[in-house]
Backbone as JSON, one array per atom type, in Angstrom:
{
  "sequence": "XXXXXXXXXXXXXXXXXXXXXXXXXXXXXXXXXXXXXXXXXXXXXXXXXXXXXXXXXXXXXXXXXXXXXXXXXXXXXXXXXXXXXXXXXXXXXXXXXXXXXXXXXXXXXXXXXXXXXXXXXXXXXXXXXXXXXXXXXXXXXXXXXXXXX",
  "N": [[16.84, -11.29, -7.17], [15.42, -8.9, -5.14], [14.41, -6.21, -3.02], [12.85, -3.66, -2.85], [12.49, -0.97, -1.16], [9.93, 1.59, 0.55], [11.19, 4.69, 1.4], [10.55, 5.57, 3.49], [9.43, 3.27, 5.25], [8.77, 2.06, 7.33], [7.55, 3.74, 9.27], [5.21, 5.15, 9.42], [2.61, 4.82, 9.2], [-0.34, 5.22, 11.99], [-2.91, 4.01, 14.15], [-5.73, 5.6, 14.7], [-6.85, 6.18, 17.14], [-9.04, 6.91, 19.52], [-10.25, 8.84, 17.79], [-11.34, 7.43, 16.16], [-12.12, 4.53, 13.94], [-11.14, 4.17, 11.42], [-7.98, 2.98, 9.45], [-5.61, 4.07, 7.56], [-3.08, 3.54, 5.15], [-0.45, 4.68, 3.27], [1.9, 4.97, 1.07], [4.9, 5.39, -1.12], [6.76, 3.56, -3.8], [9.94, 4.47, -5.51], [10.5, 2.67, -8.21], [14.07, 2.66, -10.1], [14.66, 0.06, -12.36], [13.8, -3.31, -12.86], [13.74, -6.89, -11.77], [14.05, -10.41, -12.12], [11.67, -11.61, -9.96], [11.67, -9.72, -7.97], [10.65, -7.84, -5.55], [8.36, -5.25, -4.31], [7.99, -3.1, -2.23], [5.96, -1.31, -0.76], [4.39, 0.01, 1.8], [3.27, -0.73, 4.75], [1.12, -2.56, 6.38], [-0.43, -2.4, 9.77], [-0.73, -4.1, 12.79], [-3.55, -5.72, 13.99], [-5.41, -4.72, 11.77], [-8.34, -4.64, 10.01], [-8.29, -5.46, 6.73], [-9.71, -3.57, 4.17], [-10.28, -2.51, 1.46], [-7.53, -2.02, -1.58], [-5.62, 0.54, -2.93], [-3.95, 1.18, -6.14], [-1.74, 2.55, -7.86], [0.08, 4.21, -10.42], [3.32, 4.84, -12.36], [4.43, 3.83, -16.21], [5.99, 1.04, -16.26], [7.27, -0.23, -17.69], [8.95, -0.05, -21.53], [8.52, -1.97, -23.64], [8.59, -4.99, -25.17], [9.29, -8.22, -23.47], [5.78, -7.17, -21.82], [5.35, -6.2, -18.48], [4.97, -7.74, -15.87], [2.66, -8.5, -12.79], [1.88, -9.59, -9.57], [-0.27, -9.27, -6.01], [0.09, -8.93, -3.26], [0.86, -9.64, 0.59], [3.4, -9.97, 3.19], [5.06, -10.82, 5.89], [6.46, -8.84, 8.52], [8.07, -9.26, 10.35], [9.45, -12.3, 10.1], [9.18, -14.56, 12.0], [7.16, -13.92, 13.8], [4.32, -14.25, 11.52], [2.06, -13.48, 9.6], [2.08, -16.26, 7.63], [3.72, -15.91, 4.41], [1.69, -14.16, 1.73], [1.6, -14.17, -1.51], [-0.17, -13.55, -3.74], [-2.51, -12.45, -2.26], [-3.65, -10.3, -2.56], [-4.58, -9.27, -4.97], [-4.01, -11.8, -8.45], [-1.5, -13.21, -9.8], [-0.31, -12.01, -12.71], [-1.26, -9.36, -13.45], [-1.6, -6.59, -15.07], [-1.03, -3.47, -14.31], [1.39, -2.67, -14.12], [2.38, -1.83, -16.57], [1.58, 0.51, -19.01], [-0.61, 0.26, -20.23], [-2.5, 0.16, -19.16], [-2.88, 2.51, -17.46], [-1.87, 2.41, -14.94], [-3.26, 1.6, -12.58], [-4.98, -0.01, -10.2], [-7.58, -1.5, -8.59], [-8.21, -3.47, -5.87], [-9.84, -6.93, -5.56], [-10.72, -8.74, -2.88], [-11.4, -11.02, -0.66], [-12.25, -9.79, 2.68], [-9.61, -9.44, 5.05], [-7.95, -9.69, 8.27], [-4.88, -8.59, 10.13], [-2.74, -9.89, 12.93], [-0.23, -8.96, 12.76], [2.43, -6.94, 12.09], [2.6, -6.2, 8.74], [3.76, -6.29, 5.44], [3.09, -4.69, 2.48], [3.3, -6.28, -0.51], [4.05, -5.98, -3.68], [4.74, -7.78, -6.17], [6.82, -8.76, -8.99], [7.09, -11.12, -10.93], [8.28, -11.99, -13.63], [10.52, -10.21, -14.96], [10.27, -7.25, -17.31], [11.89, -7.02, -20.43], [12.77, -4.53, -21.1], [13.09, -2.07, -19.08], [11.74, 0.93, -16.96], [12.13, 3.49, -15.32], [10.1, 4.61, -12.83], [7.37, 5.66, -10.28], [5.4, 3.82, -7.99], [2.61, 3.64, -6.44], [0.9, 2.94, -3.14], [-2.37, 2.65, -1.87], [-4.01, 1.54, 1.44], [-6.91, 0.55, 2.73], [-8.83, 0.31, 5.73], [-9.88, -1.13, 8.72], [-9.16, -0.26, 12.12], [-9.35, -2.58, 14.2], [-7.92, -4.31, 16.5], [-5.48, -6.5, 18.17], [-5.76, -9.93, 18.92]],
  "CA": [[15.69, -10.7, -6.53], [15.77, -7.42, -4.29], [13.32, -5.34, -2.05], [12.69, -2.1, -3.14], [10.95, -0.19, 0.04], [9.75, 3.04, 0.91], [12.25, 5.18, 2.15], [9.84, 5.88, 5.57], [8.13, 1.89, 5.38], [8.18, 1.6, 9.32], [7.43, 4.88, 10.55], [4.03, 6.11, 8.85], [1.19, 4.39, 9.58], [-0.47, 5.12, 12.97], [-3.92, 3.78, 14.55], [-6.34, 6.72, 14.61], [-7.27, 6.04, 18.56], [-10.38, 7.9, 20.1], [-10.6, 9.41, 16.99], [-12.26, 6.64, 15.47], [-11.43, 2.95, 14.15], [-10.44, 4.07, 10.3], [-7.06, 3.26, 9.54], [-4.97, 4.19, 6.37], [-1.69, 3.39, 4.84], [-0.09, 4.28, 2.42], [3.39, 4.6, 0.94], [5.3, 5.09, -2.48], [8.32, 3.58, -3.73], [10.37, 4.83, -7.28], [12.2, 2.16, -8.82], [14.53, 2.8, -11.49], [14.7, -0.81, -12.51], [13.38, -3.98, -11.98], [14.35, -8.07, -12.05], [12.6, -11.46, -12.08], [10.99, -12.08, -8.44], [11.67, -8.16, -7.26], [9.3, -7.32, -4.21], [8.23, -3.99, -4.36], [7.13, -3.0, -0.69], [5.52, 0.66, -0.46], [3.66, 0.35, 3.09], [3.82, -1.84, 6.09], [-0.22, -2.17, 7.08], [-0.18, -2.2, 10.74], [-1.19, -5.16, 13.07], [-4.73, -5.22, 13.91], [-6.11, -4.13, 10.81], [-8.72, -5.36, 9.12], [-7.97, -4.35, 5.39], [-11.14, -3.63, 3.12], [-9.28, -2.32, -0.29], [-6.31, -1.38, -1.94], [-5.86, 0.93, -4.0], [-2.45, 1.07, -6.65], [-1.62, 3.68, -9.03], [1.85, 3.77, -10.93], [3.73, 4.99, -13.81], [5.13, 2.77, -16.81], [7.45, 0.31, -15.63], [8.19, -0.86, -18.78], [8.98, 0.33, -22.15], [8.45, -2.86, -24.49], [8.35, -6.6, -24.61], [7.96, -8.75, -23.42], [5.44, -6.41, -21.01], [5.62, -6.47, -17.13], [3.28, -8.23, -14.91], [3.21, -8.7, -11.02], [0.89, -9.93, -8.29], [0.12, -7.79, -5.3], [-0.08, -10.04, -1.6], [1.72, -9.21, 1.94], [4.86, -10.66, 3.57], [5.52, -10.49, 7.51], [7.74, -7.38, 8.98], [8.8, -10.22, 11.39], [8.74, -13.78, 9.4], [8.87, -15.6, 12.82], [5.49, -13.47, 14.32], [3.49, -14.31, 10.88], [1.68, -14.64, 9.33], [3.06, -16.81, 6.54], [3.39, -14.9, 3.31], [0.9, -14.43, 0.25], [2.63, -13.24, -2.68], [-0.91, -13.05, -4.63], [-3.64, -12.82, -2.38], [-4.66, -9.18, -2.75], [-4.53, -9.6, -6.9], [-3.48, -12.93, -8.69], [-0.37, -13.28, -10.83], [-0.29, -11.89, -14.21], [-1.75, -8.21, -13.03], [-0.95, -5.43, -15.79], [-0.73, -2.78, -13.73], [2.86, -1.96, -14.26], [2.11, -1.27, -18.23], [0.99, 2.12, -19.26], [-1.22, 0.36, -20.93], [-4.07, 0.21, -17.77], [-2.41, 3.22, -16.78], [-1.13, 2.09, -13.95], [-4.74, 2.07, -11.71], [-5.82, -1.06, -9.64], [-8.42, -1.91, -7.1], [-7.71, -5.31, -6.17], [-10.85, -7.35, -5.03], [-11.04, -9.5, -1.92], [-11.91, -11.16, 0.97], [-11.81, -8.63, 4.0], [-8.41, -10.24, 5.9], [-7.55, -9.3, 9.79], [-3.8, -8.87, 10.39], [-2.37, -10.06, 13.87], [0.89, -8.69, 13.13], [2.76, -5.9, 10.87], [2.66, -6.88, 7.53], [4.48, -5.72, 4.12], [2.17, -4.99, 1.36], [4.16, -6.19, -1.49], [4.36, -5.86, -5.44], [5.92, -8.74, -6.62], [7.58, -8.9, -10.23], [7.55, -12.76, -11.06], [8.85, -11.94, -14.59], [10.52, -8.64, -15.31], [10.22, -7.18, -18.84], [13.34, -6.43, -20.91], [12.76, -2.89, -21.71], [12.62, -1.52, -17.98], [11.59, 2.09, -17.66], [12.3, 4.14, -13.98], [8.58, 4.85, -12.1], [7.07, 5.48, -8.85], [4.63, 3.27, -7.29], [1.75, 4.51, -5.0], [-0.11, 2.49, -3.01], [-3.23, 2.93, -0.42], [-4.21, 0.37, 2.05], [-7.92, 0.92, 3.24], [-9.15, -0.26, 6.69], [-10.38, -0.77, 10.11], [-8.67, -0.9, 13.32], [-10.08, -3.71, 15.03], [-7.23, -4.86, 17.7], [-4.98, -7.76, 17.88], [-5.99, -10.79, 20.14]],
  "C": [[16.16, -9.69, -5.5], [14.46, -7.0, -3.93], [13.9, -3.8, -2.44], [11.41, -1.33, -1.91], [11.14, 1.41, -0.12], [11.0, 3.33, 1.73], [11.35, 5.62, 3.73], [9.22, 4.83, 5.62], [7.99, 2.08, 6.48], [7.96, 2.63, 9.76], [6.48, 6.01, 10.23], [3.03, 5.63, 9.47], [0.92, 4.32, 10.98], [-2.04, 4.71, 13.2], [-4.24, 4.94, 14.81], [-6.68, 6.97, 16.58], [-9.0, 6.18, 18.3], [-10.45, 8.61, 19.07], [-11.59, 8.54, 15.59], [-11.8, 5.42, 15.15], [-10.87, 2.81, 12.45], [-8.79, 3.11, 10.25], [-6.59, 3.21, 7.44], [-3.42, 3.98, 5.75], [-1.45, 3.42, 3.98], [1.31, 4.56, 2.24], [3.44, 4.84, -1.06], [7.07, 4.45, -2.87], [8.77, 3.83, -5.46], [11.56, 3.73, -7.01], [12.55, 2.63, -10.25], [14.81, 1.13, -12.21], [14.09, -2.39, -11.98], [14.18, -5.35, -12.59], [13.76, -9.25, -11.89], [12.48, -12.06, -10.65], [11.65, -10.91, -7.51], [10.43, -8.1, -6.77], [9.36, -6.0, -3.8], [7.45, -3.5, -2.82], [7.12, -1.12, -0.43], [5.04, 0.84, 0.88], [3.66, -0.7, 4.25], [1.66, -1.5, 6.17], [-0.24, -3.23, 8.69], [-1.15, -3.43, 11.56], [-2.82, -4.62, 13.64], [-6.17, -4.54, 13.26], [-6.55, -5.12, 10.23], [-8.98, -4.68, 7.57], [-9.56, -4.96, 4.21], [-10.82, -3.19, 1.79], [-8.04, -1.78, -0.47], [-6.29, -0.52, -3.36], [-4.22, 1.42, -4.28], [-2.66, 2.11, -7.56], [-0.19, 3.6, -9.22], [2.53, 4.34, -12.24], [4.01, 3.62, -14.29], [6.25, 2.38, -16.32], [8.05, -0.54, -16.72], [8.02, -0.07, -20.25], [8.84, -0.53, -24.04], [8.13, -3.91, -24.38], [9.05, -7.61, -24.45], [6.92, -7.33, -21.6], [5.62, -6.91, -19.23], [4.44, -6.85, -16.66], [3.58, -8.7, -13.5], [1.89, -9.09, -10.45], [0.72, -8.98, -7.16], [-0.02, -8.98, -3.94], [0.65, -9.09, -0.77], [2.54, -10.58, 2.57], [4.77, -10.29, 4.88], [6.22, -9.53, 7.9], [8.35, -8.31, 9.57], [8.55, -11.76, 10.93], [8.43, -14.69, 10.57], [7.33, -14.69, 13.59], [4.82, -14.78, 13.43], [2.92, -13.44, 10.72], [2.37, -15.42, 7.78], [2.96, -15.82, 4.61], [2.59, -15.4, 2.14], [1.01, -13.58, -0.82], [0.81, -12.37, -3.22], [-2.53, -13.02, -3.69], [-4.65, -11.74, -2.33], [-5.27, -8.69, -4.09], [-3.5, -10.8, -7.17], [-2.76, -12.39, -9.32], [-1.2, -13.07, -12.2], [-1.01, -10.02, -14.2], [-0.83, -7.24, -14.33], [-0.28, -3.76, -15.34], [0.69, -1.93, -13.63], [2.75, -1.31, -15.52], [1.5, -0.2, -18.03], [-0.22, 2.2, -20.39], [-2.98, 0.71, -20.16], [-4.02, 1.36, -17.48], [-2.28, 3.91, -15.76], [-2.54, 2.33, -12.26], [-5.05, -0.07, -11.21], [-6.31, -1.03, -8.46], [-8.43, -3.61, -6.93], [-9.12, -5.36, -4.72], [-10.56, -8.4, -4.18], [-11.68, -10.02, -1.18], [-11.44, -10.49, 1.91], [-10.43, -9.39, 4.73], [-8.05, -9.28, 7.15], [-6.02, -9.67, 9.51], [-3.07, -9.07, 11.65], [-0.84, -9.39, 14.26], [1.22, -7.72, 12.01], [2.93, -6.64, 9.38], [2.88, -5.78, 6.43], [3.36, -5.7, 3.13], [3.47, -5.23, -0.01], [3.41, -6.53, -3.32], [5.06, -6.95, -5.87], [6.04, -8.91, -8.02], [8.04, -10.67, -10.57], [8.65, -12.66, -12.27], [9.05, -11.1, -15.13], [10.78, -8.55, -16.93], [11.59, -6.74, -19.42], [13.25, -5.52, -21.16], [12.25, -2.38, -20.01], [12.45, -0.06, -17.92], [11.92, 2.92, -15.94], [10.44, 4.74, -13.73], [8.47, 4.95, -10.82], [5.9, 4.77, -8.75], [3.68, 3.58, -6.04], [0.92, 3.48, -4.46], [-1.42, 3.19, -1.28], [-4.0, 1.79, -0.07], [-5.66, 1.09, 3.03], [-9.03, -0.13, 4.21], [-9.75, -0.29, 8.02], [-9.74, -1.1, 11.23], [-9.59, -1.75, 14.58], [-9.48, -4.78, 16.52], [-6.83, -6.01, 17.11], [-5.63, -8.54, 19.0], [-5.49, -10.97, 21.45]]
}
């Protein structure tokens, strides 16, 4: 297993201020390969946010079968802050999204979630396909700045 991040993860996303209470994040990362329980981390969404959708877009990440499938959740920037990690809780396991067969488009449905602390949006690869293919990964993290406690 391996972390594939953005080459700028920590140093994009800013709170809008006095300019209003939006906030946005996003991020891409190109892997040329992947492996079974690879965490794909494109964006960091920033503490204080309460996140209302995500939106993924992607080339083929695979070229055969068996096909690729991943979950989408967030991981801690700091595991001792929190909050504890959820591989799947922005889309469940088994997500097509890597295939070229969806081509490569998800809105992943939720419950609104508040973040107290920086948090990883991650991609996770439970079971990578044998025919891997090189792609970039886009994601956008759509929200409100609402403050930490």
């Amino acid at each position: 297993m391996a972390n594939k991040d953005a080459t700028d993860l920590l140093t994009k996303q800013k709170h809008m201020g006095q300019y209003g209470d939006a906030v946005i994040a996003y991020g891409q990362v190109t892997v040329a390969s992947t492996a079974d329980n690879d965490v794909i981390r494109p964006c960091v969404i920033p503490a204080g946010t309460m996140v209302h959708a995500i939106l993924i877009g992607n080339g083929d990440f695979d070229t055969g079968t068996p096909e690729i499938v991943c979950n989408v959740g967030y991981s801690p920037v700091n595991s001792t802050d929190g909050p504890a990690e959820s591989a799947a809780y922005f889309a469940p396991a088994g997500q097509t999204i890597l295939q070229s067969l969806n081509e490569g488009k998800l809105f992943c449905n939720f419950a609104p979630i508040k973040f107290e602390y920086d948090v990883y949006l991650i991609v996770t690869v439970p079971t990578d396909s044998a025919t891997d293919a090189s792609a970039t990964l886009y994601a956008t993290v759509l929200g409100r700045g609402v403050g930490i406690q």
